[in-house]
Amino acid sequence: MRAVTWQGRRKVSVDTVPDPTIKEPTDAIIRVTSTNICGSDLHLYETLSAFMGPGDIIGHEAMGVVEEVGAQTADLKVGDRVVIPFNISCGSCFMCGHGLQSQCETTQNRDQGTGASLFGFSKLYGEVAGGQAEYLRVPQAQYTHIKVPEDGPDERYVYLSDVLPTAWQGVEYANVPDGGTLVVVGLGPIGSMACRIAAHRKNCRVIGVDLVEERLNRARPYCAEVIDLRTDDVEAVVADLTEGRGADSVIDAVGMEAHGSPVAAAAQTASGFLPSSVGRAVMKHAGVDRLAALNSAIALVRRGGTISLSGVYGGAADPINMMTLFDKQITMRMGQANVKHWVDDILPLLNDDDPLGVESFATHRLPLSDAPAAYETFQKKEDGMVKVVLKP
Ligand SMILES: NC(=O)c1ccc[n+]([C@@H]2O[C@H](COP(=O)([O-])OP(=O)(O)OC[C@H]3O[C@@H](n4cnc5c(N)ncnc54)[C@H](O)[C@@H]3O)[C@@H](O)[C@H]2O)c1
Ligand SMILES: [Zn+2]
Ligand SMILES: [Zn+2]
């Protein structure tokens, strides 16, 4: 089959690789019909290079049709139309039972000290072959799938794999009070979907922040205000809008690719050029997160408010402003999305009325063979690219 593989820092290619096969009775194979590129893939593309191996198949936002099932995949059947959650979870362990599928104890990576395995997500998360490919092997398939109706285009459902549950969890964890103010920092797919979900479900004022023209414009219809980091003093504007207090809740939908952290950026770049084992140690222990977005969340939230982190951070030794966090009495919630936990809440919104605008959410629909160019354009935020759906 054809698949998108990681080949080196800022280098992916489309190669012919062996078709996946059933290895465990709980496996299924799906024929992929749509598979997205995600902001998280950009971490692998560059920042987390040390955890990747040449030939690793990337991608974690796939949907398709079941081609083959093992002997223990419960009610999953050949021919079912399914979306595959980005986290691989069993559905029956302690963590899954508590709605924490991203911490599944069956697929946790204890050797790495990390949570549930993720598709296409490096040595940190199980080195499982990803979904930017013609076929995908789904482990724990008895639970790691979302059955979707036969009717409606793929793009009505494909964002159930990641964007929708991640943004939904981001909004839930932000715990914005009735009539309150929610600032969303970063208006990529996750941040802009969080704005849509908050505007649709919550009685609150949504303020979006970014520094890329078309991303600000995309969010505008769903926000009371958008603030352009390039021209505005974000803290001053938010203070003005909140009687000087700051926002009740802030979602950081940026993570470690944040613009405005030059020292960390240089360290990460350097780690990508080191031998992998050394680079891994640098990334895990030397503290090379780019904390610009987190720091602005800490500054923008009011005393006693809540920060919800959707953006992914990777270092372990960065100085975090504990004094301000403590003094302002801030609550923080974070983590990979527990995809299956939110699906029943989201599915009813994926209807003909399309209240979240999922069917027009993608900016680019491309064949799998265009993936290398798409990664480059997406990283540089060129050509108005915000969300890419690849069609294998
Ligand atoms: N928690 C989860 O389960 C989960 C799931 C998917 C994605 N993510 C993470 O969410 C983050 C966003 O993902 P995405 O797909 O929307 O990616 P993206 O890279 O397209 O979006 C990030 C946005 O932040 C903006 N930005 C950069 N620096 C900024 C700054 N200092 N202040 C304000 N805005 C800034 C960028 O212009 C961009 O629009 C990534 O870190 C990704 O890994 C987490
Ligand atoms: Zn994703
Ligand atoms: Zn589990």
PDB file of N, CA, C and O in Angstrom, residues 109-144:
ATOM      1  N   ASN A 109       2.209   3.220  27.766  1.00  0.00           N
ATOM      2  CA  ASN A 109       3.606   2.942  27.423  1.00  0.00           C
ATOM      3  C   ASN A 109       4.467   3.126  28.658  1.00  0.00           C
ATOM      4  O   ASN A 109       5.079   4.170  28.865  1.00  0.00           O
ATOM      5  N   ARG A 110       4.511   2.077  29.472  1.00  0.00           N
ATOM      6  CA  ARG A 110       5.177   2.206  30.770  1.00  0.00           C
ATOM      7  C   ARG A 110       6.678   2.414  30.606  1.00  0.00           C
ATOM      8  O   ARG A 110       7.300   3.108  31.414  1.00  0.00           O
ATOM      9  N   ASP A 111       7.260   1.843  29.528  1.00  0.00           N
ATOM     10  CA  ASP A 111       8.697   2.038  29.313  1.00  0.00           C
ATOM     11  C   ASP A 111       9.030   3.511  29.034  1.00  0.00           C
ATOM     12  O   ASP A 111      10.138   3.967  29.320  1.00  0.00           O
ATOM     13  N   GLN A 112       8.094   4.242  28.497  1.00  0.00           N
ATOM     14  CA  GLN A 112       8.317   5.661  28.193  1.00  0.00           C
ATOM     15  C   GLN A 112       7.721   6.575  29.257  1.00  0.00           C
ATOM     16  O   GLN A 112       7.882   7.790  29.201  1.00  0.00           O
ATOM     17  N   GLY A 113       6.984   5.977  30.188  1.00  0.00           N
ATOM     18  CA  GLY A 113       6.299   6.798  31.184  1.00  0.00           C
ATOM     19  C   GLY A 113       5.191   7.637  30.582  1.00  0.00           C
ATOM     20  O   GLY A 113       4.911   8.739  31.053  1.00  0.00           O
ATOM     21  N   THR A 114       4.550   7.131  29.528  1.00  0.00           N
ATOM     22  CA  THR A 114       3.481   7.903  28.881  1.00  0.00           C
ATOM     23  C   THR A 114       2.161   7.129  28.888  1.00  0.00           C
ATOM     24  O   THR A 114       2.126   5.939  29.196  1.00  0.00           O
ATOM     25  N   GLY A 115       1.114   7.834  28.514  1.00  0.00           N
ATOM     26  CA  GLY A 115      -0.237   7.271  28.548  1.00  0.00           C
ATOM     27  C   GLY A 115      -0.525   6.330  27.397  1.00  0.00           C
ATOM     28  O   GLY A 115       0.371   5.684  26.843  1.00  0.00           O
ATOM     29  N   ALA A 116      -1.796   6.265  27.033  1.00  0.00           N
ATOM     30  CA  ALA A 116      -2.265   5.315  26.026  1.00  0.00           C
ATOM     31  C   ALA A 116      -1.495   5.475  24.714  1.00  0.00           C
ATOM     32  O   ALA A 116      -1.073   6.573  24.348  1.00  0.00           O
ATOM     33  N   SER A 117      -1.348   4.378  23.996  1.00  0.00           N
ATOM     34  CA  SER A 117      -0.720   4.434  22.674  1.00  0.00           C
ATOM     35  C   SER A 117      -1.575   5.279  21.735  1.00  0.00           C
ATOM     36  O   SER A 117      -2.801   5.310  21.842  1.00  0.00           O
ATOM     37  N   LEU A 118      -0.884   5.952  20.817  1.00  0.00           N
ATOM     38  CA  LEU A 118      -1.555   6.789  19.826  1.00  0.00           C
ATOM     39  C   LEU A 118      -1.118   6.343  18.441  1.00  0.00           C
ATOM     40  O   LEU A 118       0.034   5.928  18.263  1.00  0.00           O
ATOM     41  N   PHE A 119      -2.009   6.440  17.483  1.00  0.00           N
ATOM     42  CA  PHE A 119      -1.621   6.112  16.107  1.00  0.00           C
ATOM     43  C   PHE A 119      -0.571   7.106  15.616  1.00  0.00           C
ATOM     44  O   PHE A 119      -0.702   8.320  15.838  1.00  0.00           O
ATOM     45  N   GLY A 120       0.438   6.566  14.940  1.00  0.00           N
ATOM     46  CA  GLY A 120       1.395   7.418  14.233  1.00  0.00           C
ATOM     47  C   GLY A 120       2.053   8.459  15.092  1.00  0.00           C
ATOM     48  O   GLY A 120       2.237   9.593  14.662  1.00  0.00           O
ATOM     49  N   PHE A 121       2.437   8.102  16.296  1.00  0.00           N
ATOM     50  CA  PHE A 121       2.884   9.152  17.207  1.00  0.00           C
ATOM     51  C   PHE A 121       4.184   8.849  17.936  1.00  0.00           C
ATOM     52  O   PHE A 121       4.295   9.082  19.142  1.00  0.00           O
ATOM     53  N   SER A 122       5.158   8.306  17.225  1.00  0.00           N
ATOM     54  CA  SER A 122       6.535   8.258  17.739  1.00  0.00           C
ATOM     55  C   SER A 122       6.732   7.183  18.809  1.00  0.00           C
ATOM     56  O   SER A 122       5.792   6.559  19.281  1.00  0.00           O
ATOM     57  N   LYS A 123       7.980   7.044  19.210  1.00  0.00           N
ATOM     58  CA  LYS A 123       8.358   6.078  20.236  1.00  0.00           C
ATOM     59  C   LYS A 123       7.727   6.420  21.578  1.00  0.00           C
ATOM     60  O   LYS A 123       7.585   5.568  22.438  1.00  0.00           O
ATOM     61  N   LEU A 124       7.369   7.686  21.769  1.00  0.00           N
ATOM     62  CA  LEU A 124       6.771   8.094  23.041  1.00  0.00           C
ATOM     63  C   LEU A 124       5.435   7.407  23.269  1.00  0.00           C
ATOM     64  O   LEU A 124       5.025   7.185  24.399  1.00  0.00           O
ATOM     65  N   TYR A 125       4.731   7.099  22.189  1.00  0.00           N
ATOM     66  CA  TYR A 125       3.364   6.575  22.304  1.00  0.00           C
ATOM     67  C   TYR A 125       3.185   5.265  21.553  1.00  0.00           C
ATOM     68  O   TYR A 125       2.203   5.060  20.860  1.00  0.00           O
ATOM     69  N   GLY A 126       4.155   4.383  21.668  1.00  0.00           N
ATOM     70  CA  GLY A 126       3.964   3.017  21.202  1.00  0.00           C
ATOM     71  C   GLY A 126       4.427   2.721  19.789  1.00  0.00           C
ATOM     72  O   GLY A 126       4.347   1.596  19.336  1.00  0.00           O
ATOM     73  N   GLU A 127       4.854   3.755  19.062  1.00  0.00           N
ATOM     74  CA  GLU A 127       5.340   3.560  17.694  1.00  0.00           C
ATOM     75  C   GLU A 127       4.364   2.710  16.868  1.00  0.00           C
ATOM     76  O   GLU A 127       4.760   1.772  16.177  1.00  0.00           O
ATOM     77  N   VAL A 128       3.088   3.064  16.955  1.00  0.00           N
ATOM     78  CA  VAL A 128       2.053   2.339  16.215  1.00  0.00           C
ATOM     79  C   VAL A 128       1.932   2.961  14.819  1.00  0.00           C
ATOM     80  O   VAL A 128       1.884   4.180  14.689  1.00  0.00           O
ATOM     81  N   ALA A 129       1.892   2.131  13.785  1.00  0.00           N
ATOM     82  CA  ALA A 129       1.765   2.671  12.420  1.00  0.00           C
ATOM     83  C   ALA A 129       0.507   3.521  12.311  1.00  0.00           C
ATOM     84  O   ALA A 129      -0.563   3.152  12.814  1.00  0.00           O
ATOM     85  N   GLY A 130       0.648   4.666  11.654  1.00  0.00           N
ATOM     86  CA  GLY A 130      -0.433   5.639  11.616  1.00  0.00           C
ATOM     87  C   GLY A 130      -1.360   5.519  10.431  1.00  0.00           C
ATOM     88  O   GLY A 130      -1.246   4.603   9.597  1.00  0.00           O
ATOM     89  N   GLY A 131      -2.279   6.470  10.326  1.00  0.00           N
ATOM     90  CA  GLY A 131      -3.414   6.379   9.409  1.00  0.00           C
ATOM     91  C   GLY A 131      -3.312   7.174   8.132  1.00  0.00           C
ATOM     92  O   GLY A 131      -4.280   7.226   7.379  1.00  0.00           O
ATOM     93  N   GLN A 132      -2.179   7.834   7.864  1.00  0.00           N
ATOM     94  CA  GLN A 132      -2.046   8.504   6.559  1.00  0.00           C
ATOM     95  C   GLN A 132      -1.536   7.463   5.569  1.00  0.00           C
ATOM     96  O   GLN A 132      -0.367   7.434   5.171  1.00  0.00           O
ATOM     97  N   ALA A 133      -2.441   6.591   5.197  1.00  0.00           N
ATOM     98  CA  ALA A 133      -2.092   5.413   4.411  1.00  0.00           C
ATOM     99  C   ALA A 133      -3.363   4.841   3.792  1.00  0.00           C
ATOM    100  O   ALA A 133      -4.468   5.249   4.154  1.00  0.00           O
ATOM    101  N   GLU A 134      -3.191   3.901   2.878  1.00  0.00           N
ATOM    102  CA  GLU A 134      -4.381   3.304   2.263  1.00  0.00           C
ATOM    103  C   GLU A 134      -5.108   2.345   3.211  1.00  0.00           C
ATOM    104  O   GLU A 134      -6.329   2.192   3.142  1.00  0.00           O
ATOM    105  N   TYR A 135      -4.333   1.711   4.089  1.00  0.00           N
ATOM    106  CA  TYR A 135      -4.934   0.783   5.057  1.00  0.00           C
ATOM    107  C   TYR A 135      -4.338   1.037   6.443  1.00  0.00           C
ATOM    108  O   TYR A 135      -3.191   1.483   6.575  1.00  0.00           O
ATOM    109  N   LEU A 136      -5.113   0.729   7.467  1.00  0.00           N
ATOM    110  CA  LEU A 136      -4.674   0.950   8.843  1.00  0.00           C
ATOM    111  C   LEU A 136      -5.020  -0.265   9.690  1.00  0.00           C
ATOM    112  O   LEU A 136      -6.158  -0.744   9.670  1.00  0.00           O
ATOM    113  N   ARG A 137      -4.023  -0.751  10.421  1.00  0.00           N
ATOM    114  CA  ARG A 137      -4.304  -1.791  11.420  1.00  0.00           C
ATOM    115  C   ARG A 137      -4.737  -1.105  12.710  1.00  0.00           C
ATOM    116  O   ARG A 137      -4.029  -0.243  13.224  1.00  0.00           O
ATOM    117  N   VAL A 138      -5.901  -1.472  13.213  1.00  0.00           N
ATOM    118  CA  VAL A 138      -6.444  -0.866  14.432  1.00  0.00           C
ATOM    119  C   VAL A 138      -6.357  -1.877  15.570  1.00  0.00           C
ATOM    120  O   VAL A 138      -7.088  -2.865  15.587  1.00  0.00           O
ATOM    121  N   PRO A 139      -5.448  -1.667  16.531  1.00  0.00           N
ATOM    122  CA  PRO A 139      -5.408  -2.543  17.708  1.00  0.00           C
ATOM    123  C   PRO A 139      -6.590  -2.214  18.635  1.00  0.00           C
ATOM    124  O   PRO A 139      -7.146  -1.118  18.551  1.00  0.00           O
ATOM    125  N   GLN A 140      -6.937  -3.138  19.508  1.00  0.00           N
ATOM    126  CA  GLN A 140      -8.065  -2.915  20.438  1.00  0.00           C
ATOM    127  C   GLN A 140      -9.305  -2.439  19.660  1.00  0.00           C
ATOM    128  O   GLN A 140     -10.045  -1.551  20.111  1.00  0.00           O
ATOM    129  N   ALA A 141      -9.502  -3.072  18.493  1.00  0.00           N
ATOM    130  CA  ALA A 141     -10.549  -2.586  17.592  1.00  0.00           C
ATOM    131  C   ALA A 141     -11.951  -2.828  18.143  1.00  0.00           C
ATOM    132  O   ALA A 141     -12.913  -2.185  17.702  1.00  0.00           O
ATOM    133  N   GLN A 142     -12.076  -3.743  19.135  1.00  0.00           N
ATOM    134  CA  GLN A 142     -13.400  -3.967  19.727  1.00  0.00           C
ATOM    135  C   GLN A 142     -13.939  -2.679  20.330  1.00  0.00           C
ATOM    136  O   GLN A 142     -15.146  -2.507  20.477  1.00  0.00           O
ATOM    137  N   TYR A 143     -13.049  -1.747  20.693  1.00  0.00           N
ATOM    138  CA  TYR A 143     -13.467  -0.486  21.321  1.00  0.00           C
ATOM    139  C   TYR A 143     -12.939   0.740  20.575  1.00  0.00           C
ATOM    140  O   TYR A 143     -13.556   1.811  20.586  1.00  0.00           O
ATOM    141  N   THR A 144     -11.770   0.579  19.899  1.00  0.00           N
ATOM    142  CA  THR A 144     -11.135   1.725  19.241  1.00  0.00           C
ATOM    143  C   THR A 144     -11.761   1.974  17.868  1.00  0.00           C
ATOM    144  O   THR A 144     -11.125   1.774  16.829  1.00  0.00           O
TER     145      THR A 144
END
